[in-house]
Amino acid sequence: MKSQLWDIIVDVSWAQISQKYFGKSRSWLSQKMNGLDGNGTATEFTKEEKEKLKHALNDLADRIRICSDKL
């Protein structure tokens, strides 16, 4: 997942996305993106979590677009 998001990885507040859209900590999202949980066990996004992340990124893109249109 991390490689798929590499282009925006440093420009997005993943802590805010994790809290706002998942109700989870930044470390939870980081572990999911890296594919390893806190114990070093392989983990990945569920289908539902992938959809939620897709929604979060689309929502953020829409909000940025609205702000830029106001300039």
Coordinates of C-alpha atoms in Angstrom, one line a residue:
M1 CA 0.0 0.0 0.0
K2 CA 2.8 2.4 0.9
S3 CA 4.4 2.2 -2.5
Q4 CA 1.0 2.9 -4.2
L5 CA 0.7 6.1 -2.1
W6 CA 4.3 7.2 -2.4
D7 CA 3.6 10.3 -4.5
I8 CA 1.6 11.9 -1.7
I9 CA 3.0 10.1 1.4
V10 CA 4.8 13.2 2.8
D11 CA 2.1 15.7 1.8
V12 CA -0.8 14.2 3.7
S13 CA -1.5 14.2 7.4
W14 CA -2.0 10.5 7.9
A15 CA -2.7 11.1 11.6
Q16 CA -5.7 13.2 10.7
I17 CA -6.9 10.7 8.2
S18 CA -6.5 7.8 10.6
Q19 CA -8.4 9.7 13.4
K20 CA -11.1 11.4 11.2
Y21 CA -12.1 8.5 8.9
F22 CA -11.1 5.4 10.9
G23 CA -11.2 6.5 14.5
K24 CA -7.8 4.9 15.0
S25 CA -4.3 6.1 15.9
R26 CA -1.7 7.2 13.4
S27 CA 0.4 4.1 14.4
W28 CA -2.5 1.8 13.4
L29 CA -2.6 3.4 9.9
S30 CA 1.2 3.3 9.6
Q31 CA 1.2 -0.4 10.5
K32 CA -1.4 -1.1 7.9
M33 CA 0.4 0.8 5.2
N34 CA 3.7 -0.9 6.0
G35 CA 2.1 -4.3 6.2
L36 CA 3.3 -5.2 9.7
D37 CA 1.6 -4.8 13.0
G38 CA 3.3 -3.7 16.2
N39 CA 4.4 -7.3 16.9
G40 CA 5.9 -7.7 13.4
T41 CA 3.1 -9.9 12.2
A42 CA 1.9 -9.3 8.6
T43 CA -1.2 -7.2 8.3
E44 CA -3.1 -5.5 5.5
F45 CA -6.2 -3.4 4.9
T46 CA -9.5 -5.2 4.7
K47 CA -11.6 -4.6 1.6
E48 CA -13.8 -2.3 3.7
E49 CA -10.7 -0.4 5.0
K50 CA -9.4 0.1 1.5
E51 CA -12.8 1.6 0.5
K52 CA -12.7 3.8 3.5
L53 CA -9.2 5.0 2.6
K54 CA -10.3 5.6 -0.9
H55 CA -13.2 7.7 0.3
A56 CA -10.9 9.6 2.7
L57 CA -8.4 10.5 -0.1
N58 CA -11.3 11.5 -2.5
D59 CA -12.8 13.7 0.2
L60 CA -9.5 15.4 0.9
A61 CA -9.0 16.0 -2.9
D62 CA -12.5 17.5 -3.1
R63 CA -11.9 19.8 -0.1
I64 CA -8.5 20.9 -1.6
R65 CA -10.2 21.6 -5.0
I66 CA -12.9 23.7 -3.3
C67 CA -10.3 25.7 -1.4
S68 CA -8.3 26.3 -4.6
D69 CA -11.4 27.4 -6.5
K70 CA -11.9 30.1 -3.9
L71 CA -8.6 31.7 -4.6

